[in-house]
Amino acid sequence: MEGFRWSKPAAGSLVLYAVFLLSAAATSEANIGDYDEHWQKRKLMADAAAEATYKRDPFEVTNDFNRAVHRSEEKETARRSLMLSKRKKFAGPCKATNPIDRCWRCRDDWATDRKRLARCAQGFGRNTTGGLAGKFYVVTDGTDDDVVNPRPGTLRWGVIQDEPLWIIFGKNMIINLKEELMIGNDKTVDGRGAQVRITNGGGRGGGVIRDEPLWIIFGKNMIINLKEELMIGNDKTVDGRGAQVRITNGAQVTVQNSNNVIIHNIHVHDIVLGKGGMIRDSPEHFGFRTQSDGDGITIFGSTNVWLDHLSLSNCQDGLIDVIAKSTGVTISNCHLTNHNDVMLFGSSDSFSEDQIMQITVAFNHFGRGLVQRMPRCRWGFFHVVNNDYTHWLMYAIGGSKNPTIISQGNRYIAPPNLAAKQITKQLGAEESEWKNWVWHSEEDLFMEGAYFTTSGGAIRTSINKKDLIKPKPGSYVTRLTRFAGSIPCRPGKPC
């Protein structure tokens, strides 16, 4: 691993804590205590990437997505009774039921051809390749003891590297982040072949800070308690296949001002606030970070990000937040449970730059113990397609500031509470205003009295109306989402 280096903090640098607090107010949303030249440069690069990623006609992407679902359909159509049946543990041979999974899952050579995953993304995050251009990095150490000088072998050391990396796990592990884990550009976090859980820690994050492309894997099962937030840099894949890896009882995972990141097949739960402090985010830079929020995963000012086959639950703030001009994001095949504020897309009614935000939410199971925000949207364009909404207590999908929400082929099962049958919630506006917001429902399946309040006029697109492809109907959702969440993978056998 020659060439992987960092600079040690100067003696006494921690005494700058009070000084940094004075400048923290202006950048508190970014958790940056010292908005220095390093972060200014990263923001300029992130803004340029967002502009380049933004699709002028988003319906070209939604159309391509629906086409892919239809093309991936098995020749033998499953019986309707199977599609609508209750979820049961699947005990048969490997069965990939949606186009993302069919691209890689039922192959017994996945462990020797891990990077095949990089060609499988769909939706607005479809150009995400993570650490495809980089080396494999194997996580063998589940500790998170030093957030300024993380040890080689830890997850934190891999995600801050400047080079592209594909990160995998060498064993099953539970990771308690001491502070937030920040993931940089061109990274893939791939949990296949291990059980990986991120849970209860308190702050920020090692292996993901390198600037070169890397594919990071895990060498064994492990529990990782992050001391502070884990910050993942550019061109990284964190690949949890082949081990059981949990990030838990610690700080959150953060993708901030980064490009090209995949996080795959890990558990994230019981995340708490990070205290902040001096945190390294690249081999050549560390700085003061304010308190992290306690989200499961935060995507801040980042582009081309794909979250796939994650199991998330019970975090202090949100499970997944996508904010601050992030775009080109796909969240797919995830299982979300036991949480209040599930997904936040756009964090401020005053931040109009989030009009550039474009996100695909597909093949996810919104399960037991969820309350609201699945997602809660501002400003941008959101394709919510072929998800299974089996539980909510208040509402499922909400928004403010004129977001475009296209709901297609989802199944919505309303709770018993008569006051919570409405799927949608328009926030911060009178009906005279929100009636013009484009919130459309097509081929959705409504059960137990669920209903979607549509609004807005006709869809504006350059695509000829006759060429618009209908989504797979909501009656197919149980099959499409049957394997949502982290899945067991053993080398030499299909996942």
CSV table of C-alpha atoms in Angstrom, one decimal:
chain,number,residue,atom,x,y,z
A,1,MET,CA,0.0,0.0,0.0
A,2,GLU,CA,2.9,2.3,-0.7
A,3,GLY,CA,2.0,5.9,-1.4
A,4,PHE,CA,-0.9,6.0,1.0
A,5,ARG,CA,0.1,8.7,3.4
A,6,TRP,CA,-1.2,11.6,5.4
A,7,SER,CA,0.3,14.5,7.4
A,8,LYS,CA,0.1,14.5,11.2
A,9,PRO,CA,-1.6,17.4,13.0
A,10,ALA,CA,0.7,20.0,14.4
A,11,ALA,CA,1.3,19.8,18.1
A,12,GLY,CA,-1.4,21.7,20.0
A,13,SER,CA,-3.7,21.9,17.1
A,14,LEU,CA,-6.7,20.8,19.2
A,15,VAL,CA,-6.5,24.0,21.1
A,16,LEU,CA,-7.9,25.7,18.0
A,17,TYR,CA,-11.3,24.2,18.8
A,18,ALA,CA,-12.7,27.4,20.3
A,19,VAL,CA,-11.4,29.6,17.5
A,20,PHE,CA,-13.0,27.3,14.9
A,21,LEU,CA,-16.3,27.6,16.6
A,22,LEU,CA,-16.4,31.3,15.8
A,23,SER,CA,-16.4,30.6,12.1
A,24,ALA,CA,-18.7,27.5,12.3
A,25,ALA,CA,-22.0,29.4,12.0
A,26,ALA,CA,-21.7,30.2,8.3
A,27,THR,CA,-21.0,26.6,7.4
A,28,SER,CA,-22.9,24.7,10.1
A,29,GLU,CA,-25.1,22.9,7.6
A,30,ALA,CA,-22.0,21.4,6.1
A,31,ASN,CA,-20.5,20.5,9.6
A,32,ILE,CA,-17.4,22.4,8.5
A,33,GLY,CA,-15.8,24.3,11.3
A,34,ASP,CA,-13.0,25.7,9.2
A,35,TYR,CA,-14.1,26.5,5.7
A,36,ASP,CA,-10.6,26.6,4.3
A,37,GLU,CA,-9.1,26.5,0.8
A,38,HIS,CA,-9.5,22.7,0.7
A,39,TRP,CA,-13.2,22.8,1.2
A,40,GLN,CA,-13.7,25.8,-1.0
A,41,LYS,CA,-12.0,23.9,-3.9
A,42,ARG,CA,-14.1,20.8,-3.3
A,43,LYS,CA,-17.3,22.8,-3.4
A,44,LEU,CA,-16.4,24.5,-6.7
A,45,MET,CA,-15.7,21.0,-8.2
A,46,ALA,CA,-18.9,19.6,-6.7
A,47,ASP,CA,-21.0,22.5,-8.1
A,48,ALA,CA,-19.5,21.9,-11.6
A,49,ALA,CA,-20.2,18.1,-11.3
A,50,ALA,CA,-23.8,18.8,-10.3
A,51,GLU,CA,-24.4,21.1,-13.4
A,52,ALA,CA,-22.8,18.5,-15.7
A,53,THR,CA,-24.9,15.6,-14.1
A,54,TYR,CA,-28.3,17.5,-14.2
A,55,LYS,CA,-30.7,16.2,-16.9
A,56,ARG,CA,-32.6,18.9,-18.7
A,57,ASP,CA,-35.4,16.4,-19.6
A,58,PRO,CA,-35.7,14.1,-16.6
A,59,PHE,CA,-38.4,12.1,-18.3
A,60,GLU,CA,-35.8,10.6,-20.5
A,61,VAL,CA,-34.3,8.9,-17.4
A,62,THR,CA,-37.7,7.8,-16.0
A,63,ASN,CA,-38.6,6.4,-19.4
A,64,ASP,CA,-35.3,4.4,-19.6
A,65,PHE,CA,-35.9,3.1,-16.1
A,66,ASN,CA,-39.4,1.8,-16.9
A,67,ARG,CA,-38.1,0.3,-20.1
A,68,ALA,CA,-35.4,-1.6,-18.2
A,69,VAL,CA,-38.0,-3.0,-15.8
A,70,HIS,CA,-40.2,-4.3,-18.6
A,71,ARG,CA,-37.2,-5.8,-20.4
A,72,SER,CA,-36.0,-7.7,-17.3
A,73,GLU,CA,-39.3,-9.4,-16.9
A,74,GLU,CA,-39.1,-13.2,-16.7
A,75,LYS,CA,-40.7,-15.1,-19.6
A,76,GLU,CA,-42.9,-16.9,-17.2
A,77,THR,CA,-45.3,-14.3,-15.6
A,78,ALA,CA,-45.6,-14.9,-11.9
A,79,ARG,CA,-49.2,-15.6,-10.7
A,80,ARG,CA,-51.0,-12.6,-9.4
A,81,SER,CA,-51.6,-14.4,-6.1
A,82,LEU,CA,-47.8,-14.6,-5.7
A,83,MET,CA,-47.4,-10.9,-6.4
A,84,LEU,CA,-49.9,-9.8,-3.8
A,85,SER,CA,-49.0,-12.4,-1.1
A,86,LYS,CA,-47.6,-11.6,2.3
A,87,ARG,CA,-43.8,-11.5,2.5
A,88,LYS,CA,-42.3,-14.8,3.5
A,89,LYS,CA,-38.6,-15.8,3.8
A,90,PHE,CA,-37.5,-17.1,0.4
A,91,ALA,CA,-35.9,-20.5,0.6
A,92,GLY,CA,-35.6,-21.5,-3.1
A,93,PRO,CA,-32.8,-21.0,-5.6
A,94,CYS,CA,-31.5,-17.5,-6.3
A,95,LYS,CA,-34.2,-15.4,-8.0
A,96,ALA,CA,-33.4,-11.9,-9.2
A,97,THR,CA,-36.7,-10.0,-9.6
A,98,ASN,CA,-35.8,-6.6,-10.9
A,99,PRO,CA,-33.3,-5.2,-13.5
A,100,ILE,CA,-30.7,-4.1,-11.0
A,101,ASP,CA,-30.5,-7.5,-9.4
A,102,ARG,CA,-30.7,-9.4,-12.7
A,103,CYS,CA,-27.5,-7.6,-13.7
A,104,TRP,CA,-25.4,-9.3,-11.1
A,105,ARG,CA,-27.1,-11.3,-8.3
A,106,CYS,CA,-27.7,-14.8,-9.4
A,107,ARG,CA,-24.2,-15.4,-10.7
A,108,ASP,CA,-22.0,-17.7,-8.7
A,109,ASP,CA,-18.8,-15.8,-9.8
A,110,TRP,CA,-19.8,-12.5,-8.1
A,111,ALA,CA,-16.9,-12.7,-5.7
A,112,THR,CA,-14.3,-12.9,-8.5
A,113,ASP,CA,-16.2,-10.4,-10.7
A,114,ARG,CA,-17.3,-7.9,-8.1
A,115,LYS,CA,-16.9,-4.9,-10.4
A,116,ARG,CA,-19.7,-6.2,-12.6
A,117,LEU,CA,-21.9,-4.3,-10.1
A,118,ALA,CA,-20.6,-1.0,-11.5
A,119,ARG,CA,-22.6,-1.5,-14.7
A,120,CYS,CA,-25.9,-2.2,-12.9
A,121,ALA,CA,-27.2,1.2,-11.6
A,122,GLN,CA,-30.5,2.5,-13.0
A,123,GLY,CA,-32.3,5.8,-12.7
A,124,PHE,CA,-30.7,9.2,-12.0
A,125,GLY,CA,-27.6,7.5,-10.5
A,126,ARG,CA,-27.1,5.2,-13.5
A,127,ASN,CA,-23.7,6.7,-14.4
A,128,THR,CA,-22.3,5.9,-11.0
A,129,THR,CA,-19.3,3.5,-11.2
A,130,GLY,CA,-17.7,4.1,-7.8
A,131,GLY,CA,-14.3,2.6,-7.5
A,132,LEU,CA,-14.4,0.8,-10.9
A,133,ALA,CA,-11.2,2.4,-12.0
A,134,GLY,CA,-9.3,1.6,-8.8
A,135,LYS,CA,-7.8,-1.1,-6.7
A,136,PHE,CA,-9.6,-3.3,-4.2
A,137,TYR,CA,-9.2,-2.4,-0.5
A,138,VAL,CA,-10.0,-5.0,2.1
A,139,VAL,CA,-11.3,-3.8,5.5
A,140,THR,CA,-9.9,-6.1,8.1
A,141,ASP,CA,-10.1,-3.9,11.2
A,142,GLY,CA,-13.5,-2.9,12.6
A,143,THR,CA,-12.2,-0.3,15.1
A,144,ASP,CA,-12.4,3.5,14.7
A,145,ASP,CA,-10.0,4.7,17.4
A,146,ASP,CA,-8.2,7.6,15.6
A,147,VAL,CA,-10.1,9.9,13.3
A,148,VAL,CA,-7.1,12.1,12.5
A,149,ASN,CA,-4.6,9.3,11.7
A,150,PRO,CA,-6.7,6.2,11.0
A,151,ARG,CA,-4.9,2.9,10.7
A,152,PRO,CA,-4.6,1.0,7.4
A,153,GLY,CA,-7.1,-1.8,7.4
A,154,THR,CA,-9.9,0.3,8.9
A,155,LEU,CA,-12.9,1.5,6.9
A,156,ARG,CA,-12.0,5.1,7.7
A,157,TRP,CA,-8.6,4.8,6.2
A,158,GLY,CA,-10.0,3.6,2.9
A,159,VAL,CA,-12.8,6.0,2.4
A,160,ILE,CA,-10.6,9.2,2.8
A,161,GLN,CA,-8.0,8.1,0.2
A,162,ASP,CA,-7.7,10.4,-2.9
A,163,GLU,CA,-7.6,7.5,-5.4
A,164,PRO,CA,-10.6,5.5,-6.7
A,165,LEU,CA,-11.2,2.4,-4.5
A,166,TRP,CA,-13.5,-0.6,-4.3
A,167,ILE,CA,-13.9,-1.3,-0.6
A,168,ILE,CA,-14.9,-4.8,0.5
A,169,PHE,CA,-14.9,-6.5,3.9
A,170,GLY,CA,-12.7,-9.4,4.8
A,171,LYS,CA,-14.9,-10.7,7.6
A,172,ASN,CA,-18.3,-10.0,9.3
A,173,MET,CA,-18.1,-6.9,11.4
A,174,ILE,CA,-20.0,-4.3,13.4
A,175,ILE,CA,-18.6,-0.8,13.0
A,176,ASN,CA,-19.2,1.8,15.7
A,177,LEU,CA,-18.1,5.1,14.2
A,178,LYS,CA,-16.7,7.5,16.8
A,179,GLU,CA,-17.3,10.5,14.4
A,180,GLU,CA,-19.0,10.8,11.0
A,181,LEU,CA,-17.5,8.8,8.2
A,182,MET,CA,-16.9,11.0,5.1
A,183,ILE,CA,-16.8,9.2,1.7
A,184,GLY,CA,-14.9,10.9,-1.1
A,185,ASN,CA,-15.0,10.7,-4.9
A,186,ASP,CA,-15.0,7.4,-6.9
A,187,LYS,CA,-15.7,5.0,-4.1
A,188,THR,CA,-17.7,1.8,-3.9
A,189,VAL,CA,-18.7,0.4,-0.5
A,190,ASP,CA,-19.6,-3.2,-1.2
A,191,GLY,CA,-20.9,-5.4,1.7
A,192,ARG,CA,-21.5,-8.6,-0.3
A,193,GLY,CA,-20.2,-11.7,1.2
A,194,ALA,CA,-20.1,-10.3,4.7
A,195,GLN,CA,-22.7,-9.0,7.3
A,196,VAL,CA,-21.8,-5.3,7.7
A,197,ARG,CA,-23.7,-3.1,10.2
A,198,ILE,CA,-23.1,0.6,10.9
A,199,THR,CA,-24.6,1.4,14.3
A,200,ASN,CA,-24.4,3.6,17.4
A,201,GLY,CA,-21.3,5.7,17.2
A,202,GLY,CA,-20.7,9.4,17.6
A,203,GLY,CA,-18.9,11.4,14.9
A,204,ARG,CA,-16.8,11.3,11.6
A,205,GLY,CA,-14.5,8.7,9.5
A,206,GLY,CA,-10.4,6.0,7.3
A,207,GLY,CA,-10.0,3.8,4.1
A,208,VAL,CA,-12.4,6.0,2.2
A,209,ILE,CA,-10.4,9.2,2.2
A,210,ARG,CA,-7.9,8.3,-0.5
A,211,ASP,CA,-8.1,10.4,-3.7
A,212,GLU,CA,-7.5,7.5,-6.1
A,213,PRO,CA,-10.2,5.2,-7.4
A,214,LEU,CA,-10.7,2.2,-5.0
A,215,TRP,CA,-13.0,-0.7,-4.5
A,216,ILE,CA,-13.1,-1.4,-0.8
A,217,ILE,CA,-14.0,-4.9,0.5
A,218,PHE,CA,-14.2,-6.4,4.0
A,219,GLY,CA,-11.9,-9.2,5.1
A,220,LYS,CA,-14.1,-10.6,7.8
A,221,ASN,CA,-17.4,-10.2,9.7
A,222,MET,CA,-17.2,-7.1,11.9
A,223,ILE,CA,-18.9,-4.5,14.0
A,224,ILE,CA,-17.6,-0.9,13.4
A,225,ASN,CA,-18.3,1.8,16.0
A,226,LEU,CA,-17.4,5.1,14.3
A,227,LYS,CA,-15.7,7.5,16.7
A,228,GLU,CA,-16.7,10.4,14.5
A,229,GLU,CA,-18.5,10.8,11.1
A,230,LEU,CA,-17.1,8.7,8.3
A,231,MET,CA,-16.4,11.0,5.2
A,232,ILE,CA,-16.2,9.1,1.9
A,233,GLY,CA,-14.2,10.6,-1.0
A,234,ASN,CA,-14.5,10.5,-4.8
A,235,ASP,CA,-14.5,7.3,-6.8
A,236,LYS,CA,-15.1,4.8,-4.0
A,237,THR,CA,-17.1,1.6,-3.8
A,238,VAL,CA,-17.9,0.2,-0.3
A,239,ASP,CA,-18.8,-3.4,-1.1
A,240,GLY,CA,-20.2,-5.4,1.9
A,241,ARG,CA,-20.7,-8.7,0.0
A,242,GLY,CA,-19.0,-11.7,1.6
A,243,ALA,CA,-19.1,-10.6,5.2
A,244,GLN,CA,-21.6,-9.4,7.8
A,245,VAL,CA,-20.8,-5.7,8.4
A,246,ARG,CA,-22.7,-3.4,10.7
A,247,ILE,CA,-22.1,0.3,11.3
A,248,THR,CA,-23.8,0.9,14.6
A,249,ASN,CA,-23.7,2.6,18.0
A,250,GLY,CA,-21.6,5.5,16.6
A,251,ALA,CA,-21.5,8.3,14.1
A,252,GLN,CA,-22.9,8.7,10.6
A,253,VAL,CA,-21.6,8.1,7.1
A,254,THR,CA,-21.2,11.3,5.1
A,255,VAL,CA,-20.7,11.8,1.3
A,256,GLN,CA,-19.8,15.5,1.1
A,257,ASN,CA,-18.8,17.4,-2.0
A,258,SER,CA,-17.9,14.1,-3.6
A,259,ASN,CA,-18.5,12.4,-6.9
A,260,ASN,CA,-19.0,8.8,-8.0
A,261,VAL,CA,-19.8,6.7,-4.8
A,262,ILE,CA,-21.4,3.3,-4.4
A,263,ILE,CA,-22.4,1.9,-1.0
A,264,HIS,CA,-23.7,-1.6,-1.2
A,265,ASN,CA,-25.0,-4.4,1.1
A,266,ILE,CA,-24.4,-3.2,4.6
A,267,HIS,CA,-26.5,-2.6,7.8
A,268,VAL,CA,-26.6,0.9,9.3
A,269,HIS,CA,-28.6,1.3,12.5
A,270,ASP,CA,-28.6,3.0,15.9
A,271,ILE,CA,-26.6,6.0,14.8
A,272,VAL,CA,-26.2,8.9,17.2
A,273,LEU,CA,-24.8,12.5,17.2
A,274,GLY,CA,-21.1,12.9,16.6
A,275,LYS,CA,-19.3,15.3,19.0
A,276,GLY,CA,-17.2,16.8,16.2
A,277,GLY,CA,-13.5,17.9,16.4
A,278,MET,CA,-10.5,17.4,14.3
A,279,ILE,CA,-11.3,14.9,11.5
A,280,ARG,CA,-9.3,13.7,8.5
A,281,ASP,CA,-11.1,13.8,5.2
A,282,SER,CA,-8.2,13.1,2.8
A,283,PRO,CA,-4.5,11.9,3.1
A,284,GLU,CA,-3.4,15.5,2.9
A,285,HIS,CA,-6.1,17.4,4.8
A,286,PHE,CA,-7.8,17.3,8.2
A,287,GLY,CA,-9.8,20.0,9.9
A,288,PHE,CA,-12.4,20.9,12.5
A,289,ARG,CA,-15.9,19.4,12.1
A,290,THR,CA,-18.9,20.5,14.0
A,291,GLN,CA,-21.4,18.1,15.6
A,292,SER,CA,-22.8,15.6,13.0
A,293,ASP,CA,-26.6,15.1,12.9
A,294,GLY,CA,-27.0,11.5,13.6
A,295,ASP,CA,-28.3,10.5,10.2
A,296,GLY,CA,-27.7,7.0,8.9
A,297,ILE,CA,-26.2,8.4,5.6
A,298,THR,CA,-26.0,12.1,4.5
A,299,ILE,CA,-25.3,13.0,0.9
A,300,PHE,CA,-24.3,16.6,0.9
A,301,GLY,CA,-23.4,18.5,-2.3
A,302,SER,CA,-22.5,15.3,-4.1
A,303,THR,CA,-23.3,13.7,-7.5
A,304,ASN,CA,-23.5,10.2,-9.0
A,305,VAL,CA,-24.3,8.4,-5.8
A,306,TRP,CA,-25.9,4.9,-5.6
A,307,LEU,CA,-27.1,3.3,-2.4
A,308,ASP,CA,-28.2,-0.3,-3.0
A,309,HIS,CA,-29.2,-3.3,-0.8
A,310,LEU,CA,-28.9,-1.4,2.5
A,311,SER,CA,-30.8,-2.2,5.7
A,312,LEU,CA,-31.3,1.0,7.7
A,313,SER,CA,-33.2,1.6,11.0
A,314,ASN,CA,-33.4,3.6,14.2
A,315,CYS,CA,-31.0,6.6,13.7
A,316,GLN,CA,-31.1,9.8,15.8
A,317,ASP,CA,-32.1,12.1,12.9
A,318,GLY,CA,-32.9,10.8,9.4
A,319,LEU,CA,-32.1,7.4,7.8
A,320,ILE,CA,-31.0,9.0,4.5
A,321,ASP,CA,-30.6,12.8,3.9
A,322,VAL,CA,-29.8,14.1,0.4
A,323,ILE,CA,-29.2,17.9,0.5
A,324,ALA,CA,-27.2,20.9,-0.7
A,325,LYS,CA,-27.4,20.6,-4.5
A,326,SER,CA,-26.8,16.9,-4.6
A,327,THR,CA,-28.1,15.3,-7.8
A,328,GLY,CA,-27.8,12.1,-9.9
A,329,VAL,CA,-28.8,9.8,-7.0
A,330,THR,CA,-30.4,6.4,-7.0
A,331,ILE,CA,-31.6,4.7,-3.8
A,332,SER,CA,-32.6,1.1,-4.6
A,333,ASN,CA,-33.3,-2.3,-3.0
A,334,CYS,CA,-33.1,-0.9,0.5
A,335,HIS,CA,-35.2,-2.1,3.6
A,336,LEU,CA,-36.1,0.7,6.0
A,337,THR,CA,-37.7,0.1,9.4
A,338,ASN,CA,-38.3,1.6,12.9
A,339,HIS,CA,-37.8,5.3,12.3
A,340,ASN,CA,-39.6,8.6,12.3
A,341,ASP,CA,-38.1,11.0,9.7
A,342,VAL,CA,-37.0,8.4,7.0
A,343,MET,CA,-35.7,10.4,4.0
A,344,LEU,CA,-35.1,14.1,3.5
A,345,PHE,CA,-34.5,15.4,0.0
A,346,GLY,CA,-33.6,19.1,0.3
A,347,SER,CA,-33.2,20.6,3.8
A,348,SER,CA,-34.3,24.2,3.3
A,349,ASP,CA,-37.2,26.1,1.8
A,350,SER,CA,-34.8,29.0,1.1
A,351,PHE,CA,-32.1,26.9,-0.8
A,352,SER,CA,-33.4,27.2,-4.3
A,353,GLU,CA,-30.2,25.7,-5.7
A,354,ASP,CA,-31.8,22.3,-4.9
A,355,GLN,CA,-33.9,22.7,-8.0
A,356,ILE,CA,-31.1,20.8,-9.7
A,357,MET,CA,-31.7,17.8,-7.4
A,358,GLN,CA,-32.8,14.6,-9.3
A,359,ILE,CA,-33.3,11.3,-7.4
A,360,THR,CA,-34.7,7.9,-8.2
A,361,VAL,CA,-36.2,5.8,-5.3
A,362,ALA,CA,-36.9,2.3,-6.6
A,363,PHE,CA,-37.5,-1.3,-5.4
A,364,ASN,CA,-37.3,-0.3,-1.7
A,365,HIS,CA,-39.4,-1.8,1.1
A,366,PHE,CA,-40.7,0.8,3.6
A,367,GLY,CA,-41.4,-1.5,6.5
A,368,ARG,CA,-42.5,-1.7,10.1
A,369,GLY,CA,-42.2,1.2,12.5
A,370,LEU,CA,-41.9,4.0,10.0
A,371,VAL,CA,-43.8,7.3,10.6
A,372,GLN,CA,-43.2,9.8,7.8
A,373,ARG,CA,-40.9,11.3,5.1
A,374,MET,CA,-40.6,8.4,2.6
A,375,PRO,CA,-39.4,10.8,1.2
A,376,ARG,CA,-40.0,14.5,2.2
A,377,CYS,CA,-39.0,16.6,-0.9
A,378,ARG,CA,-38.1,20.2,-1.8
A,379,TRP,CA,-37.5,21.9,-5.1
A,380,GLY,CA,-36.2,19.1,-7.3
A,381,PHE,CA,-37.4,16.1,-9.4
A,382,PHE,CA,-38.2,12.8,-7.7
A,383,HIS,CA,-39.0,9.5,-9.4
A,384,VAL,CA,-40.6,7.2,-6.8
A,385,VAL,CA,-41.1,3.9,-8.6
A,386,ASN,CA,-42.0,0.3,-7.8
A,387,ASN,CA,-41.5,0.6,-4.0
A,388,ASP,CA,-43.5,-1.3,-1.4
A,389,TYR,CA,-45.1,1.0,1.3
A,390,THR,CA,-46.4,-1.5,3.9
A,391,HIS,CA,-46.2,0.8,6.9
A,392,TRP,CA,-46.5,4.5,7.8
A,393,LEU,CA,-48.1,6.3,10.7
A,394,MET,CA,-48.6,9.9,9.5
A,395,TYR,CA,-48.0,10.1,5.7
A,396,ALA,CA,-45.7,8.5,3.2
A,397,ILE,CA,-44.6,11.2,0.7
A,398,GLY,CA,-44.5,14.9,1.5
A,399,GLY,CA,-43.0,18.1,0.0
A,400,SER,CA,-42.7,21.9,-0.2
A,401,LYS,CA,-41.4,24.5,-2.6
A,402,ASN,CA,-42.9,23.0,-5.7
A,403,PRO,CA,-41.1,19.7,-6.1
A,404,THR,CA,-42.0,17.4,-9.0
A,405,ILE,CA,-43.0,14.0,-7.6
A,406,ILE,CA,-43.7,11.2,-10.1
A,407,SER,CA,-45.1,8.1,-8.3
A,408,GLN,CA,-45.3,5.1,-10.5
A,409,GLY,CA,-46.1,1.5,-9.9
A,410,ASN,CA,-45.8,1.6,-6.1
A,411,ARG,CA,-47.9,-0.4,-3.6
A,412,TYR,CA,-49.4,1.7,-0.8
A,413,ILE,CA,-51.0,-0.1,2.2
A,414,ALA,CA,-52.6,2.5,4.5
A,415,PRO,CA,-52.5,2.2,8.3
A,416,PRO,CA,-55.8,1.6,10.2
A,417,ASN,CA,-55.9,5.2,11.4
A,418,LEU,CA,-58.5,7.0,9.3
A,419,ALA,CA,-56.6,10.3,9.6
A,420,ALA,CA,-53.5,8.8,8.0
A,421,LYS,CA,-55.0,7.2,4.8
A,422,GLN,CA,-53.7,10.0,2.6
A,423,ILE,CA,-50.3,9.1,1.2
A,424,THR,CA,-49.3,12.6,0.4
A,425,LYS,CA,-48.7,15.8,2.5
A,426,GLN,CA,-48.3,19.2,1.0
A,427,LEU,CA,-46.3,21.3,3.4
A,428,GLY,CA,-45.9,25.1,3.8
A,429,ALA,CA,-48.5,26.1,1.2
A,430,GLU,CA,-52.2,26.7,0.7
A,431,GLU,CA,-54.1,24.6,-1.8
A,432,SER,CA,-54.2,27.6,-4.2
A,433,GLU,CA,-50.4,27.2,-4.5
A,434,TRP,CA,-49.8,23.4,-4.2
A,435,LYS,CA,-52.5,22.6,-6.7
A,436,ASN,CA,-50.0,23.7,-9.4
A,437,TRP,CA,-47.2,21.4,-8.2
A,438,VAL,CA,-46.7,18.4,-10.4
A,439,TRP,CA,-47.4,15.4,-8.2
A,440,HIS,CA,-48.6,12.5,-10.5
A,441,SER,CA,-49.6,8.9,-9.7
A,442,GLU,CA,-49.6,6.2,-12.4
A,443,GLU,CA,-50.2,2.5,-12.1
A,444,ASP,CA,-49.9,2.7,-8.3
A,445,LEU,CA,-51.8,0.1,-6.2
A,446,PHE,CA,-53.8,1.5,-3.3
A,447,MET,CA,-54.9,-0.8,-0.4
A,448,GLU,CA,-56.7,-0.4,2.9
A,449,GLY,CA,-58.1,3.0,1.8
A,450,ALA,CA,-54.8,4.6,0.8
A,451,TYR,CA,-55.1,7.5,-1.6
A,452,PHE,CA,-52.7,9.8,-3.4
A,453,THR,CA,-53.7,13.5,-3.9
A,454,THR,CA,-52.5,14.4,-7.4
A,455,SER,CA,-51.9,17.9,-8.6
A,456,GLY,CA,-50.4,20.0,-11.4
A,457,GLY,CA,-50.9,19.9,-15.1
A,458,ALA,CA,-49.5,17.8,-17.9
A,459,ILE,CA,-46.0,16.6,-17.9
A,460,ARG,CA,-43.6,18.7,-20.0
A,461,THR,CA,-41.1,16.5,-21.9
A,462,SER,CA,-39.4,16.4,-25.3
A,463,ILE,CA,-40.5,12.7,-25.6
A,464,ASN,CA,-43.5,12.1,-27.8
A,465,LYS,CA,-46.5,11.0,-25.7
A,466,LYS,CA,-46.8,7.7,-27.6
A,467,ASP,CA,-43.2,6.9,-26.7
A,468,LEU,CA,-43.7,7.3,-22.9
A,469,ILE,CA,-43.4,3.9,-21.3
A,470,LYS,CA,-45.8,3.0,-18.6
A,471,PRO,CA,-44.2,1.6,-15.3
A,472,LYS,CA,-44.6,-1.9,-14.1
A,473,PRO,CA,-47.9,-1.8,-12.1
A,474,GLY,CA,-48.0,-1.8,-8.4
A,475,SER,CA,-49.4,-5.3,-8.3
A,476,TYR,CA,-45.9,-6.5,-9.2
A,477,VAL,CA,-44.2,-4.7,-6.3
A,478,THR,CA,-44.0,-7.6,-3.8
A,479,ARG,CA,-42.0,-9.6,-6.4
A,480,LEU,CA,-39.8,-6.6,-7.4
A,481,THR,CA,-38.9,-5.8,-3.8
A,482,ARG,CA,-38.8,-9.3,-2.4
A,483,PHE,CA,-35.0,-9.2,-1.7
A,484,ALA,CA,-34.8,-5.6,-0.5
A,485,GLY,CA,-32.2,-4.9,2.2
A,486,SER,CA,-28.8,-6.4,2.9
A,487,ILE,CA,-28.6,-9.9,1.6
A,488,PRO,CA,-26.3,-12.9,2.5
A,489,CYS,CA,-23.6,-13.6,0.0
A,490,ARG,CA,-21.2,-16.5,0.0
A,491,PRO,CA,-18.3,-16.8,-2.5
A,492,GLY,CA,-18.9,-19.4,-5.1
A,493,LYS,CA,-22.7,-19.2,-4.7
A,494,PRO,CA,-25.3,-16.8,-6.0
A,495,CYS,CA,-26.3,-14.1,-3.5
